[in-house]
Short mmCIF file of C-alpha atoms in Angstrom, two decimals:
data_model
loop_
_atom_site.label_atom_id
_atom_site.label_comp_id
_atom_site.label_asym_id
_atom_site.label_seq_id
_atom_site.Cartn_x
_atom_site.Cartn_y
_atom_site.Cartn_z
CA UNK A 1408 -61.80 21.26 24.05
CA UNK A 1409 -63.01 19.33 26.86
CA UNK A 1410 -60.38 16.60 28.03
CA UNK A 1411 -61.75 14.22 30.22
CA UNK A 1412 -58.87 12.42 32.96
CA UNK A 1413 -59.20 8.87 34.55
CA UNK A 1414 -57.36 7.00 36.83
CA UNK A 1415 -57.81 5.00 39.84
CA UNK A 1416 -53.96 4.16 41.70
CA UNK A 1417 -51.32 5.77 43.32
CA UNK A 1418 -49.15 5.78 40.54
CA UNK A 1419 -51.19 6.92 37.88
CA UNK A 1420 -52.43 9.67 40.21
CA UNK A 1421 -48.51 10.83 41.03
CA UNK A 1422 -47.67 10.65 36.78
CA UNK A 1423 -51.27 12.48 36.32
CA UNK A 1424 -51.02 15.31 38.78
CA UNK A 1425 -48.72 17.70 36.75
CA UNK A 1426 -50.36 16.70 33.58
CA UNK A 1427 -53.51 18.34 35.67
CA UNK A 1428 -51.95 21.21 36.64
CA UNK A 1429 -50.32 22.22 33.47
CA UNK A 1430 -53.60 21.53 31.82
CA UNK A 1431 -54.91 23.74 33.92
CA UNK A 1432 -52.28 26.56 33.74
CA UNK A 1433 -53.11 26.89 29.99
CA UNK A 1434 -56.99 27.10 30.53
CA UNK A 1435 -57.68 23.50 29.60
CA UNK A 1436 -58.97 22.15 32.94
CA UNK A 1437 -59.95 18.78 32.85
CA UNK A 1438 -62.80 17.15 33.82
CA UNK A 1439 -60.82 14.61 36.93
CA UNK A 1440 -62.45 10.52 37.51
CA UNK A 1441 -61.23 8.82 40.00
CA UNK A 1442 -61.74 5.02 40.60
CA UNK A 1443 -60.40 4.39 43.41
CA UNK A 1444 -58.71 1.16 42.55
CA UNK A 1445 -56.34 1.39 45.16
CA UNK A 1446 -58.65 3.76 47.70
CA UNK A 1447 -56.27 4.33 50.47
CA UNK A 1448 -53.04 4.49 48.58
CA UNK A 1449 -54.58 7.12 46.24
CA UNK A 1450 -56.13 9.80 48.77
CA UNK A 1451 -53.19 10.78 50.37
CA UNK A 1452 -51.61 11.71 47.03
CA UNK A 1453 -54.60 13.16 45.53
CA UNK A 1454 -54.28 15.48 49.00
CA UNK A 1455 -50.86 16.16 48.16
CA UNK A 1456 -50.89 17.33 44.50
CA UNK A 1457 -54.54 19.78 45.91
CA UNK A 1458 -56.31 17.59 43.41
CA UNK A 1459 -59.88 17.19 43.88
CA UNK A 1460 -61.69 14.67 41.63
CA UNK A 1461 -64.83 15.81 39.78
CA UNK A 1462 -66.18 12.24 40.16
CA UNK A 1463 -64.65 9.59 42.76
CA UNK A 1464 -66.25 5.72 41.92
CA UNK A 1465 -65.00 4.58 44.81
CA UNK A 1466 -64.80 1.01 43.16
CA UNK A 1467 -62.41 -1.45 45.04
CA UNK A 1468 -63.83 -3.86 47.25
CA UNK A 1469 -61.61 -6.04 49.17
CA UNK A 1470 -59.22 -8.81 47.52
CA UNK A 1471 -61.01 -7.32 44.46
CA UNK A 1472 -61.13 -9.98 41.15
CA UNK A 1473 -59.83 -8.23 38.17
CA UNK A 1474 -62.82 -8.93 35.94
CA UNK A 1475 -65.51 -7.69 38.62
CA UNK A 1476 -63.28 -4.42 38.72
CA UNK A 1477 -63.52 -4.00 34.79
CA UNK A 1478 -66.88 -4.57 34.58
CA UNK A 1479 -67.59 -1.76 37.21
CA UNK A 1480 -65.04 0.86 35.42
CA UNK A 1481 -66.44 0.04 32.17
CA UNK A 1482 -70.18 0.34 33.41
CA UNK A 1483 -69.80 3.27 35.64
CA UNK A 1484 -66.97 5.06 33.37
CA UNK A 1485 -69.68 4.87 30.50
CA UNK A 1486 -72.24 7.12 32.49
CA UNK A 1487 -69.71 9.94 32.79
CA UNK A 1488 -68.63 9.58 29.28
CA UNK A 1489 -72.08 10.09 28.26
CA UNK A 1490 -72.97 13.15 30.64
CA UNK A 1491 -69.44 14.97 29.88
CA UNK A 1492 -69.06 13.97 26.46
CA UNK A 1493 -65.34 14.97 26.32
CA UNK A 1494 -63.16 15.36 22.77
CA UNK A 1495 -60.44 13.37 24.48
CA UNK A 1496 -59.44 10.68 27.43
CA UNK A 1497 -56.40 10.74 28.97
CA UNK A 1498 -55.33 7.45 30.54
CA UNK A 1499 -52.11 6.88 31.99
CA UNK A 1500 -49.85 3.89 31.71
CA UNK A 1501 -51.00 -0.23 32.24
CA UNK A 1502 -53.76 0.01 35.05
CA UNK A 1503 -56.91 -2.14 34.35
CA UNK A 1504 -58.63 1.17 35.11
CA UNK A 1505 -57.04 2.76 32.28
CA UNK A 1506 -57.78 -0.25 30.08
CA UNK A 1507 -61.20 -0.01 30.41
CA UNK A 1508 -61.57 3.48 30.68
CA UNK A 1509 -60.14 3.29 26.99
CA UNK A 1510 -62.44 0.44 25.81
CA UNK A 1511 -65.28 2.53 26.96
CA UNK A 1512 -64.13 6.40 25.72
CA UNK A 1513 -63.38 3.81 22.00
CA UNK A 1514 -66.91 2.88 22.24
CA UNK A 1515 -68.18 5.99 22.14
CA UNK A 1516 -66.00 7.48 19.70
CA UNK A 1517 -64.20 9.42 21.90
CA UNK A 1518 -60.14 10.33 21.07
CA UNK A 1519 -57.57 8.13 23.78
CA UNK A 1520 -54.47 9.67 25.24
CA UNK A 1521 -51.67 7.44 26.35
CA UNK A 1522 -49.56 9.02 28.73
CA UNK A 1523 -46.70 6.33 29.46
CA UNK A 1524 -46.59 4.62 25.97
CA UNK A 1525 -45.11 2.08 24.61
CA UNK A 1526 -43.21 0.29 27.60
CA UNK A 1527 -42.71 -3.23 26.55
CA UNK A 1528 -41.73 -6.88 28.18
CA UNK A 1529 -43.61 -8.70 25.22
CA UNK A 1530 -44.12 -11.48 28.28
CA UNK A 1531 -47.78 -10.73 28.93
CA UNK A 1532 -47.33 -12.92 31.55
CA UNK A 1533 -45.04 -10.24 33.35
CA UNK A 1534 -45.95 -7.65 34.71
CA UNK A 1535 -49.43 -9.77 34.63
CA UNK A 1536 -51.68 -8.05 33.72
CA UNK A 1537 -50.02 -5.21 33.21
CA UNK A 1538 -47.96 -5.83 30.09
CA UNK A 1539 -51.46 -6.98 27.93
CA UNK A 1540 -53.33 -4.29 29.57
CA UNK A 1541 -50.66 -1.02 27.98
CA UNK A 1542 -50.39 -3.31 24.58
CA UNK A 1543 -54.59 -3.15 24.52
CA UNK A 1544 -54.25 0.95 24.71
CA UNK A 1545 -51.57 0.98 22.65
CA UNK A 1546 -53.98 -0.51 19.53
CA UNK A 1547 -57.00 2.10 20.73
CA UNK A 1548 -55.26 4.68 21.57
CA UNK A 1549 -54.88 8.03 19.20
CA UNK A 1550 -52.29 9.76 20.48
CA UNK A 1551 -49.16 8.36 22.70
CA UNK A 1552 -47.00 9.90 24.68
CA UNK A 1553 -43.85 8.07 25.13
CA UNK A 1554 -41.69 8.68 27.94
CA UNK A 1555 -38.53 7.65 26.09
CA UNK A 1556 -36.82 7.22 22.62
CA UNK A 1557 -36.74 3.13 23.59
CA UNK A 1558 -40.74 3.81 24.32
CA UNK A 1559 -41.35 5.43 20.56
CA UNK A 1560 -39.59 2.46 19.06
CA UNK A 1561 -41.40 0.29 20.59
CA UNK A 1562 -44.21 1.64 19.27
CA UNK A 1563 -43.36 2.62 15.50
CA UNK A 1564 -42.15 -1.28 14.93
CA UNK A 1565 -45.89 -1.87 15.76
CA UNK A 1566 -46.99 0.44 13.46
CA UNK A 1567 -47.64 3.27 15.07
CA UNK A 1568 -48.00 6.31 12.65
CA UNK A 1569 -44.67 8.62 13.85
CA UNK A 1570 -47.47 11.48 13.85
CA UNK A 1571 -49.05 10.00 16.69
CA UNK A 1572 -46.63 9.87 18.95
CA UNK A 1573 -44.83 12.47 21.27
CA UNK A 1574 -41.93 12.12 23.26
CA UNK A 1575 -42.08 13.73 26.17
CA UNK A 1576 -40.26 11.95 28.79
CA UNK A 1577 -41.54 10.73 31.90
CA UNK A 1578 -44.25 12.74 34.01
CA UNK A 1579 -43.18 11.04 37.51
CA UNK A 1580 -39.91 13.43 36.66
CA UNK A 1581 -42.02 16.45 36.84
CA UNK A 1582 -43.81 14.87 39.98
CA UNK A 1583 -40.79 14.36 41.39
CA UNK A 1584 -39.36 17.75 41.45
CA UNK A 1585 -42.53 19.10 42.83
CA UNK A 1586 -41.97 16.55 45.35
CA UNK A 1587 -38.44 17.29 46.07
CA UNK A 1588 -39.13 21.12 46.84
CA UNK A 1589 -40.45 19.73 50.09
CA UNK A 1590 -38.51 17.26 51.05
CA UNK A 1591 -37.58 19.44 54.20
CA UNK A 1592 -41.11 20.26 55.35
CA UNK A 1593 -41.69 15.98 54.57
CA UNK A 1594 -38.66 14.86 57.02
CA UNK A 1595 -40.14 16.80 60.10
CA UNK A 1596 -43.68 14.67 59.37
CA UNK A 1597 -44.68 12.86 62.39
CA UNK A 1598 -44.33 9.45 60.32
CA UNK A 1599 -40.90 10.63 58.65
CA UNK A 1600 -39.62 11.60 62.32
CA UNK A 1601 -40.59 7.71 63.36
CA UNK A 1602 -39.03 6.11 61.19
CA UNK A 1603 -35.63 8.08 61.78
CA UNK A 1604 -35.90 7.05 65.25
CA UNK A 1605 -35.23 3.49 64.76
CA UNK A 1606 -32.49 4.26 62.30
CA UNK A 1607 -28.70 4.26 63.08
CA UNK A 1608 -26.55 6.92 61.14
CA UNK A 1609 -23.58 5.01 61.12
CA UNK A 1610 -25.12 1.54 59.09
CA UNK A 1611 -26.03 1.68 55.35
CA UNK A 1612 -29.88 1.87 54.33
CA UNK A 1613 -31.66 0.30 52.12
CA UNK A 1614 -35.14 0.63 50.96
CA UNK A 1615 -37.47 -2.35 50.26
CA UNK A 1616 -40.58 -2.62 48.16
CA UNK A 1617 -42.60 -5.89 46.56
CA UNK A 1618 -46.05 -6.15 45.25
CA UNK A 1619 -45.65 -7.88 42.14
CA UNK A 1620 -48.03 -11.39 41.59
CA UNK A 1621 -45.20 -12.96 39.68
CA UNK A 1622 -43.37 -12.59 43.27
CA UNK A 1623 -46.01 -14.07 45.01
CA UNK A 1624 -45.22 -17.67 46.60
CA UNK A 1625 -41.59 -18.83 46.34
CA UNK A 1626 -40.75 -14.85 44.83
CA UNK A 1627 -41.59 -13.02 48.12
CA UNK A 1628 -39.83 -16.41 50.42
CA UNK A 1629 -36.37 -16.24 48.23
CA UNK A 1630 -36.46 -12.51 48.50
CA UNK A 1631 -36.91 -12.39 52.50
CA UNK A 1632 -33.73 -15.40 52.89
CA UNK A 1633 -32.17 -12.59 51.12
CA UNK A 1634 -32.82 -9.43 53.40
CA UNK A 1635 -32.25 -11.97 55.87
CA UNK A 1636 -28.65 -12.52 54.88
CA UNK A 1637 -28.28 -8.43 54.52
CA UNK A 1638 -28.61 -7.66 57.67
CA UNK A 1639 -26.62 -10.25 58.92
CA UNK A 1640 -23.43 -8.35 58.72
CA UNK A 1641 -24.53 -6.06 60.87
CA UNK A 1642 -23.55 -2.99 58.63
CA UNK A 1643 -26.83 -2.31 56.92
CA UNK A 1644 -30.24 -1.60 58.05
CA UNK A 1645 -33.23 -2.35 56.37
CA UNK A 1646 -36.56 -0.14 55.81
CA UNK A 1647 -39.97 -1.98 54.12
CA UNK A 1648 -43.07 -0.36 53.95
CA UNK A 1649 -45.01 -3.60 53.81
CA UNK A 1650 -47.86 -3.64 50.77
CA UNK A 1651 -51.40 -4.72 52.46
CA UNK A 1652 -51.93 -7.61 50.20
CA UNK A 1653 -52.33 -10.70 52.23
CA UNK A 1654 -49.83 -12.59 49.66
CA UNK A 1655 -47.02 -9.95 50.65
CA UNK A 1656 -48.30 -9.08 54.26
CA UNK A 1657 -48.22 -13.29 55.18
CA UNK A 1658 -44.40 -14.01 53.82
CA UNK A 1659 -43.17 -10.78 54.97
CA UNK A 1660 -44.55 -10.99 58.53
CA UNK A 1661 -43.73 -14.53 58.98
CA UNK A 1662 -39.75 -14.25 58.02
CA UNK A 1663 -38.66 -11.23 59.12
CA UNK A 1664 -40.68 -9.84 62.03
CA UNK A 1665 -38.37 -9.54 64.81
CA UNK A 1666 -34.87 -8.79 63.28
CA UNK A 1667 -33.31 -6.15 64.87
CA UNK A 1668 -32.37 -4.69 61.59
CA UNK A 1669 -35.43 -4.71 59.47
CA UNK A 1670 -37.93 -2.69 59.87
CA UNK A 1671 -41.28 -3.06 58.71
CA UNK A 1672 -43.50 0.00 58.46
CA UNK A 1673 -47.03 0.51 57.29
CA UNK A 1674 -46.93 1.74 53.61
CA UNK A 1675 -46.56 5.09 53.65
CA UNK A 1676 -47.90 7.99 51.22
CA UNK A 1677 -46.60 9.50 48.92
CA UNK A 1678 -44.13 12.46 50.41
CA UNK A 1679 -42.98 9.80 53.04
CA UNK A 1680 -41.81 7.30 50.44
CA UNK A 1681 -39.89 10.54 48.25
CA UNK A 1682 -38.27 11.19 51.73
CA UNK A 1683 -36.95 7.61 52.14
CA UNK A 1684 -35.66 7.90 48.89
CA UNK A 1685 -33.46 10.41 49.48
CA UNK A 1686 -31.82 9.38 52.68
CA UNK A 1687 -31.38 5.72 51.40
CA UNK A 1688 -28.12 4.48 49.86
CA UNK A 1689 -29.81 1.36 47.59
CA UNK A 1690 -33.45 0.33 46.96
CA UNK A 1691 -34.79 -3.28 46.32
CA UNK A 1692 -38.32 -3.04 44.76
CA UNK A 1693 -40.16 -4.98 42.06
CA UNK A 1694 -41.96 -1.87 41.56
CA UNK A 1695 -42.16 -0.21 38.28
CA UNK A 1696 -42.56 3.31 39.53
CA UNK A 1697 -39.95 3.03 42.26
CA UNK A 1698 -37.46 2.19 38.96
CA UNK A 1699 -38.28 5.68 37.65
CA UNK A 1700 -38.05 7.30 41.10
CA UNK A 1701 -34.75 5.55 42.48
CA UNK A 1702 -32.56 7.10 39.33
CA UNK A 1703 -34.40 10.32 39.63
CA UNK A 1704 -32.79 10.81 43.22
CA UNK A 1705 -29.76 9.00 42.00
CA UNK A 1706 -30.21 5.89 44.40
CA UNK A 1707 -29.15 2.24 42.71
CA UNK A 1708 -32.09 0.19 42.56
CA UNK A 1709 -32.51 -3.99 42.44
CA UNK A 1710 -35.34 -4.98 40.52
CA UNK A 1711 -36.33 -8.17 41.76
CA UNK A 1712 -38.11 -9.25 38.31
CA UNK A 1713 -36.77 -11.29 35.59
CA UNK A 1714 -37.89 -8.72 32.60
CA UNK A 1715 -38.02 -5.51 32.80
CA UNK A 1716 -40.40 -2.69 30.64
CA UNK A 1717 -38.15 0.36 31.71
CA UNK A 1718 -35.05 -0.97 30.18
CA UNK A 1719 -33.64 2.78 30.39
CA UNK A 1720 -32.18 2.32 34.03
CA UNK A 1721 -30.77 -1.14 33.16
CA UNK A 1722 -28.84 0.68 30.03
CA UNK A 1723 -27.39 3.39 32.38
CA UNK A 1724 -25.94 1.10 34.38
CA UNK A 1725 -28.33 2.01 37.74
CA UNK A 1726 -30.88 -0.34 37.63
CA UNK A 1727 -30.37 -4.10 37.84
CA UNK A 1728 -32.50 -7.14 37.12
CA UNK A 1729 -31.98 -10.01 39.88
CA UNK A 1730 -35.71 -11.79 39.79
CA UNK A 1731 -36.67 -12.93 42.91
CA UNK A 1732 -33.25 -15.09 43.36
CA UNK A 1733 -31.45 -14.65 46.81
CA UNK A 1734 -28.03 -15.36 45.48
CA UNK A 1735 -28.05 -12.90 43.21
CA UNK A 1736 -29.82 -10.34 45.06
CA UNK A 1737 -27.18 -10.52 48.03
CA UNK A 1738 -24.29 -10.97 45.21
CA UNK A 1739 -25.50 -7.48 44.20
CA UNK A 1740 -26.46 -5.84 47.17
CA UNK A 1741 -22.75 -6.34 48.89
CA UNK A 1742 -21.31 -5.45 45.53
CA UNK A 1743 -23.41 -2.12 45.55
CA UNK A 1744 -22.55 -0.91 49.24
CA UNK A 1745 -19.39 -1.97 49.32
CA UNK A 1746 -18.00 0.03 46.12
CA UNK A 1747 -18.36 4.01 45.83
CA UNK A 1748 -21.55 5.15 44.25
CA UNK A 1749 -20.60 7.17 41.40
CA UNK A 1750 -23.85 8.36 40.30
CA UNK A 1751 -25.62 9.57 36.45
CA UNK A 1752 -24.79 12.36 34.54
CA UNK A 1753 -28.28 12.39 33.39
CA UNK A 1754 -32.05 11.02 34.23
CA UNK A 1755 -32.66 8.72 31.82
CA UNK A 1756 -36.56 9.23 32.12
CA UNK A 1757 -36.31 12.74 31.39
CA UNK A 1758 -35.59 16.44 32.29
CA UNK A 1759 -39.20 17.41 33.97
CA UNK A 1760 -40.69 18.72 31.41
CA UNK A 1761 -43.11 15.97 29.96
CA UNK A 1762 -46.56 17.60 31.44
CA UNK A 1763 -45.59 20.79 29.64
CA UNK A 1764 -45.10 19.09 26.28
CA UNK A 1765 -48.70 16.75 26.57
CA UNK A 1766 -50.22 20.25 27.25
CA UNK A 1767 -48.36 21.51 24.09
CA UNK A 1768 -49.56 18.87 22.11
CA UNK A 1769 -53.06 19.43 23.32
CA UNK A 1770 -53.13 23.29 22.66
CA UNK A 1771 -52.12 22.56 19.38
CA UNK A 1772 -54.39 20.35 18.88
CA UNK A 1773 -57.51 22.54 19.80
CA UNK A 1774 -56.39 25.46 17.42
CA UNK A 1775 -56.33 23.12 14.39
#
């Protein structure tokens, strides 16, 4: 069987990489695409994971329009498609590279993977355009793998044949672990050792992350009146890898440049951001990753969106949804810090083992 893997950001690359690997451990190497969607974000974890591509598009252009971008993955995709001719696409969770590299593997009768199905807002407006671009896979696709029992639900009340779908948990669980192995080897990097410089041991941290569009505007101005008020007590510290999108890079800059205790960093790869994980007591991010990743090292995280498609985090009582308000973002933050910690007794995106049971799947799928 020849399975054929696309992707083209950072975070599809991180969930992909042990799919790869395990793939590849069982004889069933893929044939790798990259994109490039998000070019600098996705090399340094691409040189982390010893993944190199069998064909890198190199496709984003600066302040890139969405449509441009899908017309490009769907034209270029197609010409590898044709020369591989592969049984089976793997795509991984809501990326508009994924979309079309599922319209175009559809077109040519080729079988679609979903790894990450069935998340859910049912607000296609957010995560724009995230949210209609997994619930257009989700009608192509053959086979889903859904991270989570809340996932497969999702799924078989849209009439998804049970047959079709696999849970297997989360594969940014699997990442993770491979990730954690080195955290000691990833605190002495020259970035890592930087950024502990400017820290002080004896004030709380808290890690900061935004990107969203929904956030863009009034979002990303409510949120920084917010850190603002944080680190006015003097007691916590602030770290925030600042995303390079103008829309986030202009509000950020403008508001909190100068405090004392925020500290805005470059965005950092991969093994940088798992290191900051660890040694931070809370994390703020409207990320959707970062709410799989927080709970994996145990780290409360406030998710500064109004709905939420990983639900999971929300149910265990680690994540919480704030939107982009201030008041309710500092209510929670000073609630967080200033009560013990107690922790999970268990991941609720799974136990590591996700890119073992897509391989299973596969295997058994080629011996039929």
């Amino acid at each position: 069987m020849k399975i054929l893997i696309c992707f083209g950001t950072r975070p599809e690359a991180i969930k992909m990489a042990p799919v790869i690997h395990e793939l590849t451990k069982h004889g069933l190497k893929p044939v790798v695409c990259v994109t490039a969607q998000h070019r600098e974000m996705l090399d340094g974890v691409l040189s982390f994971f010893e993944i190199m591509p069998d064909y890198d598009l190199d496709l984003m252009t600066k302040n890139q329009n969405l449509n441009l971008l899908s017309a490009a993955v769907l034209k270029e995709f197609n010409t590898i498609l044709q020369k591989e001719k592969p049984q089976v696409t793997l795509v991984q969770g809501d990326t508009t590279t994924a979309l079309m590299a599922s319209i175009a593997s559809f077109h040519s009768g080729i079988l679609i993977g979903h790894i990450e199905a069935g998340l859910r807002t049912y607000n296609l407006q957010a995560p724009y355009p995230e949210e209609a671009n997994r619930q257009l896979i989700g009608r192509l696709a053959d086979f889903h793998f859904a991270p989570t029992i809340r996932s497969k639900q999702n799924l078989l009340k849209e009439g998804v044949p049970e047959d079709r779908i696999v849970l297997t948990g989360n594969t940014i669980v699997d990442a993770l672990n491979f990730g954690r192995s080195r955290l000691d080897s990833i605190s002495k990097n020259s970035v890592a050792q930087e950024i502990r410089k400017k820290l002080d041991p004896d004030k709380k941290t808290v890690l900061v992350t935004g990107h969203r569009r929904e956030n863009f505007g009034d979002g990303f101005q409510e949120i920084c009146i917010a850190l603002k008020k944080i680190v006015s007590t003097q007691k916590i510290q602030i770290v925030f890898p600042v995303h390079l999108n103008p829309n986030v890079q202009n509000a950020v800059l403008k508001n909190l440049a100068e405090l004392d205790d925020i500290h805005l960093i470059d965005p950092v790869e991969y093994p940088v951001l798992l290191w900051l994980l660890s040694i931070s007591d809370l994390v703020i991010s409207d990320s959707g990753g970062i709410q799989e990743e927080a709970p994996s090292f145990n780290k409360p995280i406030i998710v500064t969106r109004e709905v939420s498609e990983r639900m999971e985090g929300v149910d265990a009582g680690i994540a919480f949804l704030t939107g982009a308000s201030e008041n309710k973002i500092t209510e929670k933050v000073f609630n967080l810090l200033n009560n013990d910690w107690t922790g999970l007794d268990e991941n609720p995106y799974g136990d590591g083992h996700a890119s073992a049971r897509i391989a299973e799947f596969l295997i058994m799928m080629n011996e039929k």
